[in-house]
mmCIF file of C-alpha atoms in Angstrom:
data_model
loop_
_atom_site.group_PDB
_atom_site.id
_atom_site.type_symbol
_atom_site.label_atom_id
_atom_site.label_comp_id
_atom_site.label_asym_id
_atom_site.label_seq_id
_atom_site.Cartn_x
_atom_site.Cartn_y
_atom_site.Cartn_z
ATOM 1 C CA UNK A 238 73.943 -108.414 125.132
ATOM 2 C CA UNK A 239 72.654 -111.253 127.053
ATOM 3 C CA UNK A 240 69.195 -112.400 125.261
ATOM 4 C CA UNK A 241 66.230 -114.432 126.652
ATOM 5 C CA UNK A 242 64.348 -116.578 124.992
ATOM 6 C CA UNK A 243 60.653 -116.626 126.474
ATOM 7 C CA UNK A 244 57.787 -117.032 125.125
ATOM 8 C CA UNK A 245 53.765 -117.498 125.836
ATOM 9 C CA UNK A 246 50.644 -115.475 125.927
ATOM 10 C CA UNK A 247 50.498 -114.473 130.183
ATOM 11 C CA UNK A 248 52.961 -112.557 131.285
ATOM 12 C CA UNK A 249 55.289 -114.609 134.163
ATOM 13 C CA UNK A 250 58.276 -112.487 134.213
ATOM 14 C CA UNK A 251 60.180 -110.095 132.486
ATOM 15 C CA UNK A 252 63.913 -109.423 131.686
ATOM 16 C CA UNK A 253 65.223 -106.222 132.785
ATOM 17 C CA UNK A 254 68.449 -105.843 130.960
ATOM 18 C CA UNK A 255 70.226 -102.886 132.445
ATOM 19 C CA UNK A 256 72.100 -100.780 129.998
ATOM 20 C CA UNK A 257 72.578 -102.361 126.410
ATOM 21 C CA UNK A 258 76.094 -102.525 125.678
ATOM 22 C CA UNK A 259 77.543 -102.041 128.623
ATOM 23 C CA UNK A 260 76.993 -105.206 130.641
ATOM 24 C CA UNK A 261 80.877 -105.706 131.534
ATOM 25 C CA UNK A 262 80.608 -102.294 133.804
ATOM 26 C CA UNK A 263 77.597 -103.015 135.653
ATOM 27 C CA UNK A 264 79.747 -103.831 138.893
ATOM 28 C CA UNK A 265 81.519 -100.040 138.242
ATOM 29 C CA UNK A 266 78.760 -98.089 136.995
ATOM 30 C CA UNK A 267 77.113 -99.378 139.979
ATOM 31 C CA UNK A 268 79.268 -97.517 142.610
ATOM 32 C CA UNK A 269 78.329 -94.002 141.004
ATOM 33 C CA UNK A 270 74.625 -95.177 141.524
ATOM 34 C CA UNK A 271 74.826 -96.768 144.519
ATOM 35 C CA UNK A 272 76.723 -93.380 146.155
ATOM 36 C CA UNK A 273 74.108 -90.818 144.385
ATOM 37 C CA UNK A 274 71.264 -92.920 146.066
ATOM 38 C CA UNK A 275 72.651 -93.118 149.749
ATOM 39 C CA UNK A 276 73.166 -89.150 149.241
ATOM 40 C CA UNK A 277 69.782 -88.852 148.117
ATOM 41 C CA UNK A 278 68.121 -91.078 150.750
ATOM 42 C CA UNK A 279 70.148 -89.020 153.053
ATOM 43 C CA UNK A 280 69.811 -86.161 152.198
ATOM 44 C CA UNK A 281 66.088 -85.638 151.750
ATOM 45 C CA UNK A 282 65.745 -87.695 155.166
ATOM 46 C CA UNK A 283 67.522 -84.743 157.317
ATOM 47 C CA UNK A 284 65.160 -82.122 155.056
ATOM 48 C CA UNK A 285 62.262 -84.022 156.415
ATOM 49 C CA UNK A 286 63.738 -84.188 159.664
ATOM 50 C CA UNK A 287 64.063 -80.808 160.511
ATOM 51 C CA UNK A 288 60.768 -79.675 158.804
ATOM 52 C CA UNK A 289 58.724 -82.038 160.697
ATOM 53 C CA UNK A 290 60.766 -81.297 164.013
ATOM 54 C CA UNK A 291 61.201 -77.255 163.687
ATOM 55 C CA UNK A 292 58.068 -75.480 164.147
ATOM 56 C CA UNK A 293 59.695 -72.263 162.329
ATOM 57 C CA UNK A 294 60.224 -74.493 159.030
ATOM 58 C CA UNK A 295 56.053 -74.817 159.440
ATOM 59 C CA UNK A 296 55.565 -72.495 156.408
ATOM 60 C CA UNK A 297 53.885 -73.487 153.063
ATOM 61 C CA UNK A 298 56.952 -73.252 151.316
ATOM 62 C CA UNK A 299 58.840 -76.036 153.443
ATOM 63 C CA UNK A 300 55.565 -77.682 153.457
ATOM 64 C CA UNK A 301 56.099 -78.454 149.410
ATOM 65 C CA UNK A 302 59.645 -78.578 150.409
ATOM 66 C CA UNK A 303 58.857 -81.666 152.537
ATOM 67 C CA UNK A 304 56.430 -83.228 149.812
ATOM 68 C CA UNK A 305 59.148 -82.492 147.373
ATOM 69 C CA UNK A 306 61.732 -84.265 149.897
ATOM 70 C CA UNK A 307 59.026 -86.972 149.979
ATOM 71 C CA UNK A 308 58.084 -87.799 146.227
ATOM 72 C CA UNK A 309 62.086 -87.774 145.200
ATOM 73 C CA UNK A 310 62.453 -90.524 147.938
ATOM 74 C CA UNK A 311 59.382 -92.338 146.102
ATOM 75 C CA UNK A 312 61.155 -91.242 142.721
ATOM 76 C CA UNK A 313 64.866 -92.997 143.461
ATOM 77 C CA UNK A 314 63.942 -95.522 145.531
ATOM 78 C CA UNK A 315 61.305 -97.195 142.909
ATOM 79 C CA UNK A 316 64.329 -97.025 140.491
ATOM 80 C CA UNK A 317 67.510 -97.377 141.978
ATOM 81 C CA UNK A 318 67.511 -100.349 144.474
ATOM 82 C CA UNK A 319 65.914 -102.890 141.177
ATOM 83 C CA UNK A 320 69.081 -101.621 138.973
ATOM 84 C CA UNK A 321 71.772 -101.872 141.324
ATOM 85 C CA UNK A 322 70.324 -105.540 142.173
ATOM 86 C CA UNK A 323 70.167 -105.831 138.032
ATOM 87 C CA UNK A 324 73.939 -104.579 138.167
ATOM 88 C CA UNK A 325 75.473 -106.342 141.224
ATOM 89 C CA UNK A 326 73.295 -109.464 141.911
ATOM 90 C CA UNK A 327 72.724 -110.030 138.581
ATOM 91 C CA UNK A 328 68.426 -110.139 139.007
ATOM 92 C CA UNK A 329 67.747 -109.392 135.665
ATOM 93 C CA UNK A 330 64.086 -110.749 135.939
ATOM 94 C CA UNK A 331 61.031 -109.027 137.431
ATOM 95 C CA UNK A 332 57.119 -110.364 137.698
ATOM 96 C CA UNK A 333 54.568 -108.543 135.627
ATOM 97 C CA UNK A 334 53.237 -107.839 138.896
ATOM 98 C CA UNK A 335 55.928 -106.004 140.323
ATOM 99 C CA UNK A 336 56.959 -104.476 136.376
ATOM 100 C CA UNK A 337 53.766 -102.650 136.928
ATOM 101 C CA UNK A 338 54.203 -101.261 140.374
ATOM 102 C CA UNK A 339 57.536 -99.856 139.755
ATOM 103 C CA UNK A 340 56.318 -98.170 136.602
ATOM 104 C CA UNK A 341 53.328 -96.681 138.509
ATOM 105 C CA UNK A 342 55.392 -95.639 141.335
ATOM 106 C CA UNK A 343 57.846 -93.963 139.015
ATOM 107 C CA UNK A 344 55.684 -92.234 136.855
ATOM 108 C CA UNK A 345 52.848 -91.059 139.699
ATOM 109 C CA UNK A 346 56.174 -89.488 141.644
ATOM 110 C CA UNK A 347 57.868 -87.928 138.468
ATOM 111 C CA UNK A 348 54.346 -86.085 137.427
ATOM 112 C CA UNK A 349 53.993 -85.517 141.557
ATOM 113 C CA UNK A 350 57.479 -84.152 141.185
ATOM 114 C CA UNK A 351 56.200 -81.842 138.272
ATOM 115 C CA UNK A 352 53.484 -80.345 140.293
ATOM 116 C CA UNK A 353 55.006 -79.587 143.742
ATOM 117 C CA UNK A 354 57.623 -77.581 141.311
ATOM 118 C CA UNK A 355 54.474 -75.607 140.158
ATOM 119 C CA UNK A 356 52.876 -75.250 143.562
ATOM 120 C CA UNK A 357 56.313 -73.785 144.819
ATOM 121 C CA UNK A 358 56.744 -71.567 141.847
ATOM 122 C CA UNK A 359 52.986 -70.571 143.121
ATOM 123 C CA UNK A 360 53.832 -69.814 146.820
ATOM 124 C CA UNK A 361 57.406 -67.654 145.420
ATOM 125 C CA UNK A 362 54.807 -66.142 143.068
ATOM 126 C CA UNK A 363 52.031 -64.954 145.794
ATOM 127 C CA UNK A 364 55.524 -64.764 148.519
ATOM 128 C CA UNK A 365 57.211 -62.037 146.283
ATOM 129 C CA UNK A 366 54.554 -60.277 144.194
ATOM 130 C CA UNK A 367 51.888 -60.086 147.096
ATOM 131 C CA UNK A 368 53.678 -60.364 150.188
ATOM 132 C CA UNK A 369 50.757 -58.762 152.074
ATOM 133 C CA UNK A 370 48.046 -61.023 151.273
ATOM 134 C CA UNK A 371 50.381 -64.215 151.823
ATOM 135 C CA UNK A 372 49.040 -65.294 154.744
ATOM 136 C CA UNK A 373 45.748 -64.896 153.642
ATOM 137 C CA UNK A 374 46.234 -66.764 150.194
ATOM 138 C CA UNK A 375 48.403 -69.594 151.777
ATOM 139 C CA UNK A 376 46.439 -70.578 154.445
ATOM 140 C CA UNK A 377 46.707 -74.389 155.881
ATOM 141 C CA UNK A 378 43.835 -75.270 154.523
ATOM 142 C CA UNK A 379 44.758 -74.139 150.907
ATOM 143 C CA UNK A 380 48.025 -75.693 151.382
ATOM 144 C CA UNK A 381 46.191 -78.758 152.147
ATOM 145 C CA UNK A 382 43.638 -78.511 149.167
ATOM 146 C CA UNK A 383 46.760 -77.845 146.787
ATOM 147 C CA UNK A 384 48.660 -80.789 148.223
ATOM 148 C CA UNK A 385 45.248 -83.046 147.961
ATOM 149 C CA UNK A 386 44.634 -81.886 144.187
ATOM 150 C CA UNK A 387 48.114 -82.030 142.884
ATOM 151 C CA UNK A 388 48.628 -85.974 144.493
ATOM 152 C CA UNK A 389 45.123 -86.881 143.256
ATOM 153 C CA UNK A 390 45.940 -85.707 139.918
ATOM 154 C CA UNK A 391 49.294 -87.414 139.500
ATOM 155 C CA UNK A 392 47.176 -90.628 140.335
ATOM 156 C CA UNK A 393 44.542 -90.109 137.804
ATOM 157 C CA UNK A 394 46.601 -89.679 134.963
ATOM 158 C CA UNK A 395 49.179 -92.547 135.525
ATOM 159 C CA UNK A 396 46.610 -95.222 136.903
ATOM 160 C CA UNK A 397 44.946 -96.058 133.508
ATOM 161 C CA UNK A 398 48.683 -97.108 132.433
ATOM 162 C CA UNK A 399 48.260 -100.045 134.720
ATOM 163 C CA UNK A 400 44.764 -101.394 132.610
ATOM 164 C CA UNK A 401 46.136 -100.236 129.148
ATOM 165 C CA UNK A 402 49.240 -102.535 130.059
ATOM 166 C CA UNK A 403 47.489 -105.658 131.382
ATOM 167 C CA UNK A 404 44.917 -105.716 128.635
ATOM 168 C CA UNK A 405 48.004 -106.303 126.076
ATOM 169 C CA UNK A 406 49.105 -109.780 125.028
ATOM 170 C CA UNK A 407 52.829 -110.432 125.549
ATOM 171 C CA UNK A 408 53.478 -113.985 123.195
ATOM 172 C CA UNK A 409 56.870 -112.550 122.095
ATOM 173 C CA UNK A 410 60.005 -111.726 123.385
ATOM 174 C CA UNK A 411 60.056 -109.909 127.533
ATOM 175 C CA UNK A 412 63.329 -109.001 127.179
ATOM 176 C CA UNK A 413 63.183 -104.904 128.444
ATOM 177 C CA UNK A 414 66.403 -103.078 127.191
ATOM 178 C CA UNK A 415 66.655 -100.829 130.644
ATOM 179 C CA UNK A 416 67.056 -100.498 134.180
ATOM 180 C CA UNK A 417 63.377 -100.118 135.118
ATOM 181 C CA UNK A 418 59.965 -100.554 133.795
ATOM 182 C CA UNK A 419 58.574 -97.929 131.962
ATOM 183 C CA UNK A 420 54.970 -97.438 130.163
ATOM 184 C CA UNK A 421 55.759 -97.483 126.462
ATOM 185 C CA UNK A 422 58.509 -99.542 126.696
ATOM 186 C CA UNK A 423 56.814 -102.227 128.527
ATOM 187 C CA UNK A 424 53.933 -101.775 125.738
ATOM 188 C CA UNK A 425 56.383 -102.234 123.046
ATOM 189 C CA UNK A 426 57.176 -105.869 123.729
ATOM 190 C CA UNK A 427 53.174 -106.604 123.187
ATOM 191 C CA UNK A 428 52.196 -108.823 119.790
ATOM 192 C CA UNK A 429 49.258 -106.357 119.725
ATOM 193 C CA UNK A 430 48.000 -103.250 118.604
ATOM 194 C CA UNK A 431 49.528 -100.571 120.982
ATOM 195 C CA UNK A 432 47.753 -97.581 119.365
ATOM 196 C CA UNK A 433 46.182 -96.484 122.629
ATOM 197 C CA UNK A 434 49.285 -96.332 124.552
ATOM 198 C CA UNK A 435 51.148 -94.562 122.366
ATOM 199 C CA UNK A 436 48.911 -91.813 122.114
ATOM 200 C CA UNK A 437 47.544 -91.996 125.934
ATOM 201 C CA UNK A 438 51.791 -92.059 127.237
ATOM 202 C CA UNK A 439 52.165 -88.621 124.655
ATOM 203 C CA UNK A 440 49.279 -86.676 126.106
ATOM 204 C CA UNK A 441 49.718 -87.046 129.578
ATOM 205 C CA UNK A 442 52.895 -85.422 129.718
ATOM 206 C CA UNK A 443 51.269 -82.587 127.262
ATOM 207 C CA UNK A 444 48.365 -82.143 129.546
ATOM 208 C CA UNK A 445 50.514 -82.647 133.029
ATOM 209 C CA UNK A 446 54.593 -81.580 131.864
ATOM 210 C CA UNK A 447 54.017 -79.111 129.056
ATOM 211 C CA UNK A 448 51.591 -77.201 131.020
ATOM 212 C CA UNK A 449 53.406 -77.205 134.492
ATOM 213 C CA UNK A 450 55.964 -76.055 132.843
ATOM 214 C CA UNK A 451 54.100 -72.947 130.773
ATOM 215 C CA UNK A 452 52.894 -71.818 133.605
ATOM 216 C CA UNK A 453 56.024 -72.054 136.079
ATOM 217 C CA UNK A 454 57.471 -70.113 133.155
ATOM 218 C CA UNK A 455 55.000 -67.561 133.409
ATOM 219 C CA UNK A 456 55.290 -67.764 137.243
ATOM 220 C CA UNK A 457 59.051 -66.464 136.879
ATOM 221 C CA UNK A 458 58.380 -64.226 134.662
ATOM 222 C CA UNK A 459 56.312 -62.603 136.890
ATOM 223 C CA UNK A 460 58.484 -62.510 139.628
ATOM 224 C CA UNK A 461 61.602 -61.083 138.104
ATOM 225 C CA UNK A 462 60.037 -58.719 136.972
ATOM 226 C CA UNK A 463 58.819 -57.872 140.387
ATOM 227 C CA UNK A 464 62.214 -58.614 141.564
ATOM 228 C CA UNK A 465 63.532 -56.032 139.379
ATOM 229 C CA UNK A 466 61.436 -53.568 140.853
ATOM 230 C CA UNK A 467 62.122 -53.657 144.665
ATOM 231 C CA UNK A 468 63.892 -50.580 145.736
ATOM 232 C CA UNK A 469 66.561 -52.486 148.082
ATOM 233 C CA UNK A 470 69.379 -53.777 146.110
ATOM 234 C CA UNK A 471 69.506 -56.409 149.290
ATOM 235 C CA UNK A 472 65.785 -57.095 148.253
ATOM 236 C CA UNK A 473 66.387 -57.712 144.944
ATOM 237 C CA UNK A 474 69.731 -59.936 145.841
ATOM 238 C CA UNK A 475 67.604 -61.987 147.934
ATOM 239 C CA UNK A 476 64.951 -62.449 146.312
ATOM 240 C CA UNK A 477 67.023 -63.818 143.460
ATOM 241 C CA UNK A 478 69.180 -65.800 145.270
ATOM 242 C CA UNK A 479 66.208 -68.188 146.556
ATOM 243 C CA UNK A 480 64.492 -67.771 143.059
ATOM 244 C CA UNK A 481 67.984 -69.145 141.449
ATOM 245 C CA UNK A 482 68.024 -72.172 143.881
ATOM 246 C CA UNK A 483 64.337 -73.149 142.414
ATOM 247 C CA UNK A 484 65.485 -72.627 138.894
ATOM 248 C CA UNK A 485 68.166 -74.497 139.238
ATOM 249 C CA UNK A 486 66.283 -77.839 140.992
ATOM 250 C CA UNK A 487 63.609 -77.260 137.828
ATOM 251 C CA UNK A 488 66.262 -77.320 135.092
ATOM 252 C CA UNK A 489 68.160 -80.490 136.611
ATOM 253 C CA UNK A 490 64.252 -82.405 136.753
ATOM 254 C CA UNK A 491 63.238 -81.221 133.160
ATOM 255 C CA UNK A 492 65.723 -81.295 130.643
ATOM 256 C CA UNK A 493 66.327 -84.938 131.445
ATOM 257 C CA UNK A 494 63.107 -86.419 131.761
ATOM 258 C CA UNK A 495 62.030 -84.557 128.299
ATOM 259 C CA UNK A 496 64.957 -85.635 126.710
ATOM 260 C CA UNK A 497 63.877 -89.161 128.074
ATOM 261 C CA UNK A 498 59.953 -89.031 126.702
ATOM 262 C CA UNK A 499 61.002 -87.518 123.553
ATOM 263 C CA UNK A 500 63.652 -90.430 122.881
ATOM 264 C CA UNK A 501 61.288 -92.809 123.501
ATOM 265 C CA UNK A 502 59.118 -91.706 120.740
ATOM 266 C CA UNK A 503 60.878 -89.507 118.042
ATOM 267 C CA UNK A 504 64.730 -90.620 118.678
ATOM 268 C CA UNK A 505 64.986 -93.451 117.175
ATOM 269 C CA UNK A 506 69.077 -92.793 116.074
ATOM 270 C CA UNK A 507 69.819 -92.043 119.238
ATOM 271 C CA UNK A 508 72.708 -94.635 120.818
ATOM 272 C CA UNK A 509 70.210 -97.077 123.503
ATOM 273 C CA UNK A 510 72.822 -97.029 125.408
ATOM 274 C CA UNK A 511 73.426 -93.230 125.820
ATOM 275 C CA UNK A 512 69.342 -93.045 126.317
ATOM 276 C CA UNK A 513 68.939 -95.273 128.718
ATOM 277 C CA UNK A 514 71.932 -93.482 130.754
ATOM 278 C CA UNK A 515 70.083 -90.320 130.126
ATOM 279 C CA UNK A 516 66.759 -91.687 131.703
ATOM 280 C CA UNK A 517 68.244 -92.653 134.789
ATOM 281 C CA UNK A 518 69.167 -89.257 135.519
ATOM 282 C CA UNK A 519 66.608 -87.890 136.943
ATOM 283 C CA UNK A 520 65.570 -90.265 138.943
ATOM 284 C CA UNK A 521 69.111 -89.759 140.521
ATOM 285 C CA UNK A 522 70.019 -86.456 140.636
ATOM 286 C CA UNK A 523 67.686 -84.226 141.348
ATOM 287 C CA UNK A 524 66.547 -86.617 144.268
ATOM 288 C CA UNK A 525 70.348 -86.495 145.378
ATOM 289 C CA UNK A 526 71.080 -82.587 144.505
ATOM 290 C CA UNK A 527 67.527 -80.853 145.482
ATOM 291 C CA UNK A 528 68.147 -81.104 149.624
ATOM 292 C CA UNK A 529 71.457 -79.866 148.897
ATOM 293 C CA UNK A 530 70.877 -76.773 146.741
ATOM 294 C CA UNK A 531 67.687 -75.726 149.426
ATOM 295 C CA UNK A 532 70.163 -76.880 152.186
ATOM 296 C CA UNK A 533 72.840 -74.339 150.784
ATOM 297 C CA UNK A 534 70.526 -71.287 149.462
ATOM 298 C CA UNK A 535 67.934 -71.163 152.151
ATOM 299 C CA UNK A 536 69.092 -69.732 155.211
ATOM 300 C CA UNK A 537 66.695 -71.367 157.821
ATOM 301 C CA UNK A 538 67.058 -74.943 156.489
ATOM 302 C CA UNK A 539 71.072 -73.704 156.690
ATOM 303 C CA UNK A 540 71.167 -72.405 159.514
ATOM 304 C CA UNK A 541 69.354 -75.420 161.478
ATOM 305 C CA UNK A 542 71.326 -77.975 159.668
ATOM 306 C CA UNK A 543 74.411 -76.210 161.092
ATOM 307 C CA UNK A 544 72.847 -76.224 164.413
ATOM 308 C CA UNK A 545 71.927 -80.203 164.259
ATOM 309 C CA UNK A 546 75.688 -81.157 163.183
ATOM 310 C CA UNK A 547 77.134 -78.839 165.297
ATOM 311 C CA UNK A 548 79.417 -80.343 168.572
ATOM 312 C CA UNK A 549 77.097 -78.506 171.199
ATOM 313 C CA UNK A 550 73.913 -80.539 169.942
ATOM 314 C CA UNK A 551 75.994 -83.658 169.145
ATOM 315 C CA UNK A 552 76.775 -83.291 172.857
#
C-alpha cells in the first residue's frame, strides 16, 4: 500500500487510496468501472428522455421513475468519475472541501434512492389494491408533495454530517483506505472523540433504511396478496411481472449498501479489500441495471424505446 505521511491540525487534503491491496490492478479494475458507468449514464439518460418527451409516460409512476433515473445519476457520478481518476490518473488526493461534498452528495442520493423505492412501492400499492381511487390518491399535486418531502428529508438527515465532520480535528494521519469519502470513515482519521458520529451515522439509516424498508415490505405484502386474488390469470401474470421488476431493482440497492454500513461498524474481520469492493457496488449497479430492468419489464418504456432506435425514426 502506498502510505502518506501528513500531518497538522486543518485539514488541506486528503489521500484517497482506492482499494487496499490491490493497487497493481487499478488500470484493469478500472475498465469494468469505467464500462458500468457509461451504461449507467446512458442508460438512465434515454429513461429521462422519453419520460420528459412522451406525454403518455406522464404518470406518477414514471414520475418516481424519472427521479429514480435522476438520483442514480447523482449516486454514480459523485462516486465513479473521483475513483477512476484515483485508478487511471493516479489523483489519490482530494481537499477537505471537496471530501465533504462528495460524501454529502453520495449519502443525500443513496437515502433519496431509499425513498423513491418506497414512494413507488406506494403508487404499485394504491395502483393494484385500489385501482379506482388512483387517480384520486395520486394526483399531481400529491406527487409533488411526496417528491418535495422525500428530497427534503434525505437533506435533513445527511446535512448535519457536514458540521459533525468539520468540527473534528484531523492532526494524524489523512490517508482514507477507499475510493470515495464516506461519513464514518472520514471521522475515523480524527485525533478526537468521535462519539457523536458514530452514533448519529447508525441512526440515520435506522430511522431512514430500516424503516423504508419495513414498510416497502409491508407494501408487497399487501399487494401479492391482492395479486393472488384477481380472477384473470393474465391479471395476476401482470401484475407480477411489473411487481418482480421492482423487487428485483430493491434487492440489487439493499443488500449491498447494508452489507456496506454494517461492515463499517460491526465487521471488523472482514478482508478491506473485499469491503471496499462491496461498497462500490451500489453505487454502480443499480444505477447501471435499474433503466434496464424497467426498460425490459415495462411495456410503454419498451415499447417507445423500440420506437426511438428503430430505422423509421432514425430516418
Amino acid at each position: 500500500m502506498v502510505t502518506f505521511n501528513l500531518s497538522g491540525f486543518n485539514p488541506d487534503i486528503f489521500i484517497l487510496v482506492g482499494i487496499p491491496g490491490l493497487e497493481q490492478f487499478h488500470i484493469w479494475i478500472g475498465i469494468p468501472f469505467c464500462t458500468i458507468y457509461l451504461v449507467a449514464v446512458v442508460g438512465n439518460s434515454i429513461l429521462l428522455y422519453l419520460i420528459l418527451m412522451e406525454r403518455s409516460l406522464h404518470e406518477p409512476m414514471f414520475f418516481f421513475l424519472s427521479l429514480l433515473a435522476s438520483t442514480d445519476l447523482m449516486l454514480s457520478t459523485a462516486g465513479v468519475p473521483k475513483t477512476l481518476s484515483i485508478f487511471w490518473l493516479g489523483a489519490r488526493e482530494i481537499t477537505f472541501t471537496g471530501c465533504l461534498t462528495q460524501m454529502f452528495f453520495l449519502h443525500y442520493s443513496f437515502l433519496l434512492d431509499s425513498a423513491i423505492l418506497l414512494a413507488m412501492a406506494f403508487d404499485r400499492y394504491v395502483a393494484i389494491c385500489s385501482p379506482l381511487r388512483y387517480a384520486t390518491i395520486l394526483t399531481p399535486q400529491a406527487v409533488i408533495k411526496i417528491i418535495v418531502g422525500i428530497c427534503f428529508r434525505s437533506f435533513c438527515f445527511v446535512f448535519p454530517d457536514i458540521f459533525l465532520l468539520k468540527r473534528l480535528p484531523f492532526c494524524q494521519t489523512r490517508i482514507i483506505p477507499h475510493t470515495y469519502c464516506e461519513h464514518i470513515g472520514v471521522a475515523r482519521l480524527s485525533c478526537s472523540d468521535i462519539s457523536i458520529n458514530i452514533w448519529y451515522g447508525f441512526s440515520v439509516p435506522i430511522m431512514t433504511v430500516i424503516s423504508d424498508v419495513i414498510l416497502i415490505a409491508v407494501s408487497y405484502t399487501l399487494i401479492l396478496r391482492a395479486v393472488f386474488r384477481l380472477p384473470s390469470h393474465a391479471a395476476r401474470q401482470k401484475a407480477l411481472s411489473t411487481c418482480g421488476s421492482h423487487v428485483c431493482v430493491i434487492l440489487m440497492f439493499y443488500i449491498p449498501s447494508f452489507f456496506s454500513i454494517l461492515a463499517h461498524r460491526f465487521g471488523h474481520n472482514v478482508p478491506l479489500t473485499f469491503h471496499i469492493m462491496f461498497a462500490n457496488l451500489y453505487i454502480l449497479i443499480p444505477p447501471a441495471l435499474n433503466p434496464i430492468i424497467y426498460g425490459v419489464k415495462t411495456k410503454q418504456i419498451r415499447d417507445k424505446i423500440v420506437i426511438l432506435f428503430s430505422p423509421k425514426a432514425i430516418q
